XYZ file of C-alpha atoms in Angstrom:
715
model
C 25.971 -6.754 -10.593
C 26.687 -4.743 -7.749
C 30.286 -6.558 -6.899
C 31.054 -4.735 -4.206
C 28.018 -6.301 -2.037
C 29.115 -9.985 -3.311
C 32.605 -9.208 -2.542
C 31.947 -7.853 0.738
C 29.478 -10.069 2.346
C 31.437 -13.456 0.467
C 34.862 -12.303 1.733
C 33.305 -12.749 5.009
C 32.454 -15.596 5.265
C 35.812 -17.011 2.991
C 37.879 -15.451 5.168
C 36.033 -16.976 9.017
C 36.023 -20.226 6.863
C 39.627 -20.422 5.666
C 41.261 -19.457 9.098
C 39.030 -21.735 10.314
C 40.266 -24.295 8.417
C 43.770 -23.615 9.111
C 43.228 -23.761 12.517
C 41.912 -27.087 12.962
C 44.001 -28.299 10.305
C 46.909 -27.271 12.444
C 45.282 -28.737 15.387
C 44.712 -32.101 14.410
C 47.024 -33.507 11.739
C 45.787 -36.135 9.704
C 41.716 -35.989 9.913
C 39.678 -35.772 7.108
C 38.242 -32.846 5.915
C 34.620 -32.726 5.888
C 32.038 -30.302 4.278
C 28.215 -30.041 4.588
C 26.120 -30.271 1.051
C 22.277 -31.371 0.552
C 22.191 -32.269 4.111
C 25.497 -35.026 4.700
C 28.869 -34.527 5.755
C 31.068 -36.308 2.500
C 34.503 -36.619 2.197
C 35.878 -33.145 0.453
C 37.229 -34.769 -2.598
C 36.657 -34.226 -6.298
C 33.603 -37.227 -7.474
C 33.981 -36.672 -11.311
C 36.073 -35.641 -13.821
C 33.948 -32.159 -14.489
C 34.499 -30.649 -10.951
C 37.542 -29.277 -9.558
C 37.484 -28.230 -5.907
C 41.006 -26.961 -6.031
C 43.018 -29.814 -3.536
C 43.534 -32.503 -6.467
C 47.446 -32.355 -5.613
C 46.381 -33.774 -1.689
C 46.788 -37.665 -2.721
C 50.449 -36.699 -3.861
C 51.262 -34.728 -0.347
C 49.087 -37.642 1.483
C 51.494 -40.171 -0.231
C 54.237 -38.241 0.417
C 53.889 -37.614 3.913
C 53.437 -41.625 4.323
C 56.427 -42.495 2.570
C 59.329 -39.999 5.040
C 57.071 -40.584 7.891
C 58.161 -39.333 11.366
C 61.035 -37.454 9.482
C 61.007 -33.851 7.685
C 63.076 -32.939 4.555
C 66.558 -33.117 5.568
C 65.746 -36.509 7.148
C 67.057 -34.395 10.569
C 64.413 -34.691 12.805
C 61.426 -36.786 13.572
C 58.068 -35.954 14.512
C 57.400 -36.620 18.477
C 61.202 -35.800 19.234
C 60.848 -33.558 21.899
C 62.984 -30.772 20.719
C 62.485 -27.674 23.248
C 60.601 -24.357 24.085
C 60.263 -22.408 20.976
C 61.954 -19.026 21.681
C 59.165 -16.157 21.137
C 61.331 -14.165 18.362
C 61.007 -18.331 16.352
C 57.343 -17.316 16.981
C 56.928 -14.045 15.801
C 58.908 -14.971 12.123
C 56.605 -17.953 11.936
C 53.723 -15.585 11.638
C 55.024 -13.473 9.501
C 56.031 -15.999 7.607
C 52.242 -17.016 7.281
C 50.794 -13.215 6.515
C 51.512 -13.712 3.115
C 49.823 -17.066 2.519
C 46.694 -15.325 3.684
C 46.405 -12.462 1.279
C 46.722 -15.080 -1.068
C 44.201 -16.845 0.620
C 41.879 -13.656 0.083
C 42.654 -13.156 -3.576
C 41.947 -16.858 -4.505
C 38.393 -16.626 -2.289
C 38.159 -12.856 -4.639
C 39.814 -14.696 -8.044
C 36.798 -18.096 -7.572
C 34.155 -15.846 -7.584
C 34.975 -14.449 -10.339
C 35.522 -17.966 -11.813
C 31.485 -18.626 -10.507
C 30.145 -15.738 -12.145
C 32.042 -16.413 -15.481
C 30.668 -20.184 -14.472
C 27.109 -18.843 -14.305
C 26.687 -17.260 -17.248
C 28.461 -19.951 -19.777
C 26.173 -22.432 -18.333
C 22.722 -20.398 -19.345
C 23.566 -20.209 -22.889
C 24.899 -23.874 -22.309
C 21.933 -24.666 -20.642
C 19.609 -23.557 -23.031
C 21.016 -24.617 -26.366
C 20.423 -28.140 -23.684
C 17.081 -27.381 -23.218
C 16.441 -26.996 -26.708
C 18.232 -29.813 -28.310
C 15.703 -32.186 -25.642
C 12.551 -30.371 -27.045
C 9.223 -29.753 -26.223
C 7.002 -32.863 -25.652
C 5.526 -35.639 -23.961
C 8.296 -35.565 -20.616
C 7.230 -31.757 -19.985
C 3.836 -32.204 -21.056
C 3.599 -35.038 -18.058
C 5.462 -32.331 -16.233
C 2.963 -29.672 -16.842
C -0.314 -30.830 -15.712
C 1.803 -32.492 -11.857
C 2.593 -29.396 -11.562
C -0.994 -27.785 -12.145
C -2.072 -30.058 -9.828
C -0.261 -28.412 -6.911
C -1.394 -25.103 -8.485
C -4.863 -25.660 -8.303
C -4.564 -26.550 -5.248
C -3.444 -23.154 -4.423
C -6.802 -22.401 -6.323
C -8.675 -24.124 -4.160
C -7.331 -23.022 -0.661
C -8.937 -19.293 -1.290
C -11.717 -20.665 -1.528
C -12.591 -23.392 0.670
C -13.264 -21.389 3.989
C -14.657 -18.833 2.317
C -17.591 -21.916 1.202
C -17.713 -23.019 4.013
C -17.982 -20.278 7.040
C -22.248 -20.403 6.533
C -22.118 -23.642 7.319
C -19.100 -24.338 9.916
C -20.553 -21.072 11.506
C -23.807 -23.612 12.571
C -21.437 -26.349 14.052
C -18.576 -24.222 15.590
C -20.880 -21.203 16.635
C -18.435 -18.528 15.574
C -19.355 -14.740 15.846
C -18.202 -12.647 13.819
C -14.703 -11.911 14.404
C -14.334 -15.990 14.848
C -15.117 -15.880 11.053
C -12.915 -13.163 9.703
C -9.803 -14.420 11.951
C -10.691 -17.550 10.314
C -11.184 -15.911 6.659
C -7.761 -14.443 7.299
C -5.461 -17.470 9.079
C -5.195 -18.505 5.385
C -3.471 -15.551 3.730
C -1.452 -15.397 6.666
C -0.311 -18.767 6.397
C 0.164 -18.627 2.954
C 2.607 -16.016 3.916
C 4.451 -17.845 5.593
C 4.477 -20.814 3.835
C 5.183 -18.597 1.102
C 8.565 -17.033 2.799
C 9.837 -20.549 4.553
C 9.515 -23.134 1.169
C 10.606 -20.628 -1.432
C 13.879 -20.398 0.317
C 14.545 -23.939 1.200
C 13.854 -24.565 -2.818
C 16.680 -22.898 -3.637
C 18.952 -25.135 -0.893
C 17.658 -28.548 -0.623
C 15.858 -28.418 -3.912
C 12.469 -27.491 -5.793
C 11.174 -31.357 -6.320
C 12.069 -32.005 -2.713
C 11.023 -28.908 -0.523
C 7.308 -28.993 -2.852
C 6.777 -32.578 -2.191
C 7.044 -31.059 1.831
C 4.853 -28.504 1.108
C 2.178 -30.716 -0.357
C 2.671 -32.913 2.380
C 1.639 -30.700 5.176
C -0.931 -29.064 2.862
C -2.708 -32.439 2.415
C -2.210 -32.877 6.236
C -3.883 -31.442 7.958
C -6.653 -29.912 5.585
C -7.796 -33.420 5.547
C -7.189 -33.052 9.347
C -9.222 -30.044 9.056
C -12.213 -32.470 8.226
C -12.308 -34.050 11.248
C -12.324 -31.175 14.565
C -15.414 -30.160 15.971
C -14.025 -26.822 18.095
C -12.477 -24.073 16.993
C -9.706 -23.798 17.405
C -7.890 -26.431 16.461
C -9.828 -25.684 13.000
C -8.042 -22.319 12.996
C -4.799 -23.986 13.855
C -5.657 -26.866 10.861
C -6.115 -24.277 8.425
C -3.256 -22.123 9.224
C -0.815 -25.287 9.040
C -2.462 -26.020 5.929
C -2.347 -22.074 4.884
C 1.567 -22.912 5.139
C 2.087 -25.742 3.417
C -0.085 -24.671 0.162
C 2.194 -21.370 0.357
C 4.756 -22.883 -1.255
C 3.731 -24.116 -4.033
C 3.252 -20.731 -6.457
C 6.957 -20.049 -5.954
C 8.500 -23.164 -6.715
C 5.953 -24.625 -9.980
C 6.575 -21.471 -11.768
C 10.725 -21.983 -10.522
C 10.663 -25.715 -10.653
C 8.523 -26.348 -14.424
C 11.159 -23.108 -15.672
C 13.903 -24.827 -15.684
C 12.674 -27.119 -18.498
C 11.619 -25.021 -21.082
C 13.092 -23.259 -23.427
C 13.636 -19.244 -24.612
C 10.611 -19.629 -27.201
C 8.409 -21.723 -25.147
C 8.522 -20.255 -20.930
C 6.302 -17.122 -21.381
C 3.521 -19.422 -23.322
C 3.674 -22.289 -21.334
C 3.970 -20.761 -17.981
C 0.808 -18.695 -18.877
C -0.992 -22.109 -19.898
C 0.330 -23.439 -16.436
C -1.428 -20.736 -14.529
C -4.675 -21.628 -15.686
C -4.546 -24.589 -13.629
C -5.076 -21.691 -10.899
C -8.451 -20.673 -11.944
C -9.436 -24.808 -12.667
C -8.936 -24.747 -8.713
C -11.181 -21.426 -8.003
C -13.848 -23.651 -10.426
C -13.535 -26.632 -8.711
C -14.079 -25.703 -5.920
C -17.341 -23.810 -6.507
C -18.653 -27.063 -8.621
C -17.874 -29.086 -5.140
C -19.593 -26.737 -2.707
C -22.723 -25.685 -5.164
C -22.682 -29.932 -5.092
C -21.782 -31.073 -1.755
C -22.719 -28.764 1.332
C -27.092 -28.055 -0.168
C -26.729 -31.910 1.290
C -27.469 -31.343 5.015
C -27.509 -34.650 5.411
C -23.965 -36.313 3.805
C -22.755 -36.650 7.069
C -22.708 -39.182 10.240
C -23.320 -38.759 13.683
C -21.399 -39.960 16.907
C -23.533 -39.232 19.927
C -24.217 -35.560 21.008
C -20.693 -34.407 20.563
C -19.908 -34.934 17.004
C -20.877 -34.350 14.175
C -19.929 -35.195 10.281
C -21.280 -33.059 8.252
C -21.688 -31.970 4.388
C -19.055 -29.318 4.725
C -16.967 -31.724 6.161
C -16.692 -33.841 3.309
C -15.791 -30.586 1.397
C -13.006 -30.095 2.696
C -12.355 -33.369 2.051
C -13.045 -32.961 -1.680
C -10.871 -29.964 -2.019
C -7.606 -31.579 -0.791
C -7.749 -33.748 -3.348
C -5.584 -32.405 -6.150
C -2.723 -31.426 -3.451
C -2.860 -36.244 -2.794
C -2.592 -36.200 -6.525
C -0.044 -33.843 -7.303
C 1.666 -35.311 -4.190
C 1.917 -38.898 -5.336
C 2.912 -38.131 -9.089
C 5.538 -35.672 -7.935
C 7.446 -38.914 -6.481
C 7.584 -39.864 -10.526
C 8.684 -36.875 -11.545
C 13.105 -36.099 -11.645
C 14.033 -32.874 -9.619
C 14.726 -29.721 -11.938
C 18.555 -30.235 -13.727
C 19.430 -26.988 -13.494
C 19.656 -26.715 -9.944
C 21.238 -30.287 -9.854
C 24.456 -27.742 -11.953
C 24.177 -25.093 -9.728
C 24.985 -27.592 -6.488
C 27.649 -29.290 -8.768
C 25.974 -32.751 -9.315
C 26.975 -32.748 -12.882
C 26.393 -36.505 -12.744
C 22.634 -36.040 -11.873
C 21.272 -33.604 -14.439
C 22.774 -34.527 -17.449
C 20.957 -38.184 -16.776
C 18.024 -36.394 -16.371
C 18.196 -34.044 -19.127
C 19.047 -37.559 -21.474
C 15.984 -38.591 -20.191
C 14.191 -35.514 -20.291
C 15.695 -36.154 -24.176
C 14.874 -40.148 -24.416
C 11.346 -38.970 -23.608
C 10.559 -36.537 -25.867
C 12.355 -37.848 -29.002
C 10.249 -41.599 -28.210
C 7.562 -39.582 -28.488
C 8.252 -38.179 -32.051
C 8.614 -41.506 -33.190
C 13.221 -41.031 -33.488
C 14.214 -43.320 -30.515
C 17.146 -43.583 -32.505
C 18.637 -39.778 -31.821
C 20.701 -39.144 -29.747
C 21.618 -36.915 -26.817
C 25.470 -35.484 -27.925
C 25.655 -33.252 -24.733
C 29.255 -35.673 -22.916
C 29.821 -32.453 -21.079
C 27.542 -29.769 -18.588
C 29.443 -26.381 -17.380
C 29.596 -26.492 -13.241
C 29.960 -23.119 -11.610
C 32.578 -23.483 -8.686
C 31.059 -24.104 -5.538
C 31.175 -21.351 -2.509
C 29.580 -23.790 0.127
C 30.835 -23.208 3.670
C 32.813 -25.758 5.459
C 31.063 -27.531 8.281
C 33.819 -29.198 10.999
C 32.230 -31.236 13.271
C 33.216 -34.652 15.078
C 31.645 -37.410 13.505
C 32.785 -39.278 15.985
C 31.921 -37.877 19.495
C 29.198 -35.813 18.239
C 25.596 -36.162 18.636
C 22.800 -36.368 16.214
C 21.440 -33.140 17.511
C 24.138 -31.629 16.998
C 24.502 -32.874 13.885
C 20.705 -32.039 13.301
C 21.503 -28.668 15.001
C 24.687 -27.925 12.635
C 22.517 -28.634 9.415
C 19.575 -26.806 10.502
C 21.305 -23.540 11.779
C 23.658 -24.129 8.379
C 20.449 -24.170 5.831
C 19.183 -21.239 8.189
C 21.933 -19.303 7.590
C 22.049 -19.914 3.737
C 17.989 -19.197 3.346
C 18.518 -15.895 5.345
C 21.873 -14.518 2.922
C 19.860 -15.503 0.358
C 17.021 -13.369 0.811
C 18.699 -10.694 1.983
C 20.810 -10.755 -1.397
C 17.513 -10.740 -2.956
C 16.198 -7.935 -0.579
C 20.284 -5.968 -0.479
C 22.530 -6.668 -3.032
C 21.757 -6.293 -7.000
C 18.752 -7.412 -7.767
C 17.382 -4.571 -4.737
C 15.860 -2.441 -7.550
C 14.201 -4.989 -9.724
C 12.920 -6.698 -6.389
C 11.782 -3.729 -5.233
C 9.471 -2.375 -7.835
C 8.361 -5.947 -8.100
C 7.275 -5.847 -4.595
C 5.423 -2.604 -5.464
C 4.034 -4.397 -8.666
C 2.677 -7.244 -6.872
C 1.162 -5.342 -3.800
C -0.972 -2.991 -5.629
C -2.461 -5.916 -7.941
C -2.965 -8.082 -4.469
C -4.837 -5.500 -2.515
C -7.581 -4.343 -5.106
C -7.527 -8.006 -6.516
C -8.532 -9.680 -3.746
C -9.979 -6.822 -1.823
C -12.840 -6.310 -4.991
C -13.421 -10.574 -4.783
C -14.338 -9.717 -1.215
C -16.116 -6.878 -1.895
C -18.615 -7.804 -5.012
C -19.846 -11.156 -3.131
C -20.786 -8.353 0.163
C -21.999 -5.892 -2.243
C -24.438 -8.304 -4.217
C -25.420 -9.741 -0.448
C -26.403 -5.882 0.527
C -28.534 -5.512 -2.776
C -30.284 -8.590 -1.648
C -30.749 -7.534 1.854
C -32.042 -3.777 0.367
C -34.468 -5.726 -1.302
C -35.479 -8.561 0.983
C -35.992 -5.381 3.264
C -37.857 -3.712 1.146
C -40.643 -5.837 0.818
C -40.863 -5.908 5.057
C -44.694 -5.975 6.461
C -45.340 -3.121 9.021
C -48.480 -4.224 11.226
C -49.119 -1.514 14.689
C -51.312 -1.925 17.391
C -52.649 -5.365 16.168
C -54.471 -7.136 19.066
C -54.994 -10.762 18.770
C -56.534 -13.456 21.242
C -57.304 -17.129 21.328
C -55.065 -17.672 18.199
C -52.662 -20.921 17.461
C -50.105 -19.757 15.039
C -48.212 -22.875 13.593
C -46.824 -21.530 10.323
C -43.854 -19.426 9.685
C -43.784 -15.521 9.940
C -40.835 -13.710 7.642
C -39.731 -10.467 7.527
C -42.585 -8.479 9.466
C -42.314 -6.075 12.561
C -45.647 -5.492 15.136
C -45.359 -2.445 16.654
C -47.205 -2.008 19.893
C -49.382 -5.335 19.492
C -51.609 -7.051 21.959
C -51.378 -10.718 22.569
C -53.337 -13.090 25.533
C -53.450 -16.459 25.402
C -51.639 -16.651 22.486
C -50.228 -20.532 20.992
C -47.266 -20.241 18.793
C -46.750 -24.380 18.737
C -43.528 -25.972 15.894
C -43.371 -22.642 13.616
C -40.792 -20.342 12.351
C -39.765 -16.661 12.718
C -37.597 -15.414 10.502
C -36.397 -12.187 10.922
C -39.297 -10.939 12.817
C -38.836 -8.242 15.478
C -41.431 -7.403 18.149
C -41.318 -3.920 19.005
C -43.047 -2.019 22.347
C -45.209 -5.528 22.728
C -47.773 -6.845 25.312
C -47.591 -10.424 25.385
C -50.501 -12.209 28.537
C -50.624 -15.446 29.056
C -49.014 -16.851 25.863
C -47.642 -20.798 25.090
C -44.334 -20.772 23.338
C -43.501 -24.501 22.370
C -41.134 -25.930 19.718
C -40.704 -22.356 17.806
C -37.243 -21.175 16.187
C -36.266 -17.824 15.623
C -33.483 -17.169 13.342
C -32.974 -13.141 13.287
C -35.841 -12.220 15.693
C -35.667 -10.008 18.693
C -38.222 -8.915 21.374
C -37.200 -4.987 22.157
C -39.210 -3.381 24.202
C -41.845 -5.734 25.231
C -43.759 -6.741 28.372
C -44.105 -10.533 29.036
C -46.759 -11.815 31.636
C -47.320 -15.641 33.023
C -46.160 -16.899 29.675
C -44.502 -20.055 29.199
C -41.445 -20.988 26.529
C -40.563 -24.434 26.269
C -38.044 -26.105 23.812
C -37.184 -22.893 22.113
C -34.267 -20.835 20.919
C -35.706 -17.367 22.119
C -32.685 -16.889 24.965
C -31.740 -13.720 26.778
C -29.972 -12.056 24.399
C -32.949 -11.438 21.714
C -34.622 -9.912 24.756
C -33.694 -6.470 24.453
C -35.144 -4.010 27.229
C -38.041 -5.841 28.159
C -39.796 -6.551 31.557
C -41.021 -10.641 32.459
C -43.603 -10.835 34.685
C -44.041 -14.210 36.260
C -42.832 -15.759 33.429
C -40.714 -19.603 32.852
C -38.337 -20.783 30.323
C -38.024 -24.610 30.365
C -35.942 -26.924 28.369
C -34.278 -24.483 26.238
C -32.599 -25.879 22.561
C -29.038 -26.799 23.117
C -26.627 -26.273 20.410
C -26.232 -23.229 17.488
C -28.448 -21.565 16.581
C -27.257 -18.291 14.010
C -28.694 -17.557 10.829
C -27.712 -19.966 7.924
C -29.794 -18.403 4.663
C -29.420 -20.614 1.976
C -29.976 -17.939 -0.921
C -27.171 -16.365 0.033
C -24.997 -19.927 0.000
C -25.257 -20.029 -3.351
C -25.021 -16.470 -4.513
C -21.074 -17.202 -2.625
C -20.787 -20.417 -4.646
C -22.360 -18.698 -8.354
C -20.408 -16.077 -8.289
C -17.137 -17.505 -7.197
C -18.299 -19.721 -10.015
C -18.612 -17.168 -13.280
C -15.775 -15.212 -11.900
C -13.210 -18.761 -12.173
C -14.582 -19.015 -15.035
C -13.875 -15.523 -16.139
C -10.389 -15.324 -16.152
C -10.424 -18.380 -19.661
C -10.725 -15.742 -22.295
C -7.736 -13.756 -20.089
C -5.695 -16.615 -19.592
C -5.681 -17.507 -23.549
C -5.345 -14.300 -24.596
C -2.339 -13.453 -22.471
C -1.057 -17.072 -23.440
C -0.723 -16.297 -26.781
C 0.688 -12.551 -26.970
C 2.993 -12.972 -23.821
C 6.515 -13.641 -26.370
C 5.070 -11.306 -28.920
C 4.590 -8.135 -26.933
C 6.551 -8.917 -23.653
C 5.648 -9.084 -19.975
C 6.248 -5.639 -19.627
C 3.597 -4.075 -21.799
C 1.249 -7.075 -20.367
C 1.537 -6.322 -16.910
C 1.380 -2.799 -17.249
C -1.986 -2.706 -20.618
C -4.143 -4.907 -18.208
C -3.535 -3.092 -15.358
C -4.701 -0.368 -17.030
C -7.577 -2.267 -18.546
C -8.373 -3.626 -15.259
C -8.944 0.036 -13.518
C -10.945 1.320 -16.417
C -13.046 -1.713 -15.325
C -13.441 -0.809 -11.603
C -14.870 3.248 -12.431
C -18.014 1.167 -14.216
C -18.962 -0.329 -10.378
C -20.104 3.092 -9.569
C -23.121 2.139 -12.937
C -23.669 -1.849 -10.677
C -26.530 -1.373 -8.445
C -27.551 -4.800 -9.076
C -26.725 -8.196 -8.885
C -26.686 -9.244 -12.326
C -24.838 -5.954 -12.961
C -22.517 -6.786 -10.138
C -21.512 -9.399 -11.403
C -20.737 -8.709 -14.657
C -18.085 -6.544 -13.442
C -17.232 -8.749 -11.645
C -16.199 -11.615 -14.654
C -14.454 -8.267 -16.351
C -12.494 -7.137 -14.166
C -11.531 -10.475 -13.642
C -10.565 -11.352 -16.455
C -9.140 -7.876 -17.706
C -6.642 -9.077 -14.148
C -5.204 -12.170 -14.769
C -3.161 -11.215 -18.391
C -1.486 -9.337 -15.006
C -0.766 -11.645 -12.765
C 0.420 -13.967 -16.147
C 3.144 -11.975 -16.923
C 4.053 -11.156 -12.864
C 3.973 -14.375 -12.327
C 6.735 -14.781 -15.693
C 9.127 -12.012 -14.892
C 8.967 -12.986 -11.995
C 10.831 -16.018 -12.758
C 13.532 -14.291 -15.260
C 14.887 -11.654 -13.297
C 16.444 -14.488 -10.680
C 19.227 -16.313 -10.863
C 18.761 -20.041 -10.377
C 19.742 -20.224 -6.503
C 17.973 -16.741 -6.033
C 14.999 -17.898 -8.117
C 12.431 -20.035 -5.543
C 13.702 -17.705 -2.289
C 12.707 -14.059 -4.564
C 9.440 -15.380 -5.676
C 8.766 -16.644 -2.001
C 9.038 -13.265 -0.715
C 7.523 -11.261 -3.480
C 4.137 -14.240 -3.345
C 4.398 -13.276 1.101
C 4.557 -9.416 0.233
C 1.568 -10.691 -2.494
C -0.238 -12.052 0.539
C -0.206 -9.631 2.807
C -1.654 -7.194 0.096
C -4.559 -10.102 0.376
C -4.744 -9.312 3.844
C -5.221 -5.945 3.879
C -7.608 -5.781 1.022
C -10.228 -8.613 2.479
C -9.563 -5.513 5.921
C -10.416 -2.430 4.196
C -13.048 -3.140 1.551
C -15.318 -5.107 3.354
C -15.270 -2.255 5.658
C -17.106 -0.624 3.504
C -20.169 -2.555 2.394
C -23.154 -0.693 3.492
C -21.853 2.694 3.579
C -19.546 3.626 0.230
C -18.880 2.426 -2.880
C -16.126 5.507 -3.116
C -13.358 4.382 -1.181
C -13.368 0.772 -2.074
C -13.388 1.742 -5.814
C -10.835 5.005 -5.709
C -8.538 2.344 -4.156
C -8.281 -0.455 -6.142
C -8.192 1.509 -9.624
C -5.211 4.457 -8.266
C -3.514 0.584 -6.796
C -3.931 -0.325 -10.113
C -3.277 2.139 -12.268
C 0.165 2.818 -10.224
C 1.215 -0.801 -10.279
C 0.701 -0.581 -13.635
C 3.039 3.039 -14.226
C 5.850 1.651 -11.844
C 5.320 -2.006 -13.888
C 7.427 -0.193 -17.013
C 10.593 0.347 -15.044
C 11.146 -3.420 -15.280
C 13.758 -4.140 -17.488
C 12.335 -6.770 -20.633
C 12.704 -10.136 -20.403
C 11.638 -12.182 -22.997
C 15.612 -12.674 -25.602
C 17.088 -13.519 -21.911
C 17.584 -17.134 -20.585
C 17.242 -18.187 -17.364
C 21.040 -16.904 -15.335
């Protein structure tokens, strides 16, 4: 490790705290010392036989002080007796006497830090032996499913907005820019949430922070289904994304601390399957619920609760279930030991042991561990007058202290001895996210583009037609009418779908109860014509001339295009893409501990890059869907190995923070990938394919610089 960085940073804070503590004690003789730990102000004293804080002689000194109160050691001067103004030379002499003790304090801090590092290493090996003694059984599988639901909620969140957009755009009249922002806002929230919740989990606890993040996600995801306005809906999805952003960093850090070295790679890979299950669940529910547009209710003319809103609530169920089940799970004992809470950690480990032994039919087997090494605590002292301080002051102290600790932790991951590993992992996370999320958006858009081209190829063109006294009460679709003349024609209770009238003449015509998605009138002359109860708004008339024309009682509401075939395609492509990662999940879980994390990342990313080149031959819907499934199945192994190695490369008090930083970078790559790849749809396939393949190759080669961790105990 980089001892210079650790010592310089910690000695600065330690020196400041020692000086502040000494001055405070000098001014307030006899007052209690308080420290802040785990959100409470406590009397600083040893709490059990396993932890020694270095102040064990205080009680004897206090007893002597009580017995000889009012006297010094020579019994000459009483406290409170006037002794005159001290001479300046006496003050200087006292300061010289104190200076050696100050340097001793600095040396004590250095010794304490070295002792803590040694304790952490001993704890890592002892904890590994304890987890092996506890075994792998019912407790781990119960926690597996509870945390799996939280991971499933993360997978669902990625797909929700994409599924509801085609329906939500009708209810909210969303423009293209509004739809784009709604698609990106979830990733922005998840990026911010990963930073926030990951850092807090290393200070407040895995269970507590995960519960908070799930509660926020469930609350605002459910609330978003009821709001009617675009702005409030956007805000709810943002906060919902911030909430679920903590799921991925905390879940893997939490579960890994209950696994032994031999089980860790395999079972963390099995846990990744729940992200796939989340995608399948969202696709299946969208396919089942959203097309039933009547599954809802209306309250007057302003409030509508349609089927897509039912879908949004259903998608919040995994998060709610995980939040409830998490209440019955214990905190990570590894985290508690890091915080110096020996007894709580021991009780949880004993519970894990007893639960597994009962399930295996050996309830008589005794948990043999009686003492666990606890690292020396380096918590900062905080002085506050509890008698005069208000609740606001105490809350502010807690907040600023926690923020400072989280910030220092994040800086340590980026600038400390782990900076090179963090830099390499950041590049790998970013490159795979840029390629994966970019292509995940690009595949459906390309398939839709292929469909649109095939649709336009069937377009019918009519020129110089002359129609008089004709009544149209049927649907006209995918047609172009050029230089036509329509005289005294009636368009009644009909639908124009993707119809273009260009340079045509309408005289004494009558339009009533007409809907017209994708229909436009270009350079037409319209004379003595009535439009009654139609959605032919002025923006659909481009360069037209109106002579004695009347528009009466136009339809209200939003009437943008809503193509059911494309919606079905979105569900199908997402469903098949999620299902296709199942073989990759199984292979990665079985081989993770055999071939190692580094080879898994490099091999998976290189194979995925090769799959990208075959996209040049994807000129049909079935071909694009097939290559998408192949790409997703090949890349999932790299995702799983990245999750595992990120957990194993960092110590317990930095694990969730580092994972949160890297996952936030991943979401930033997803935002860029979505924006860049979508902009080339219908223009060229070369740029997205080359960008994705080159990113995967570069990230896979850089990943080979990481250290292998499959034989490493969790620090």
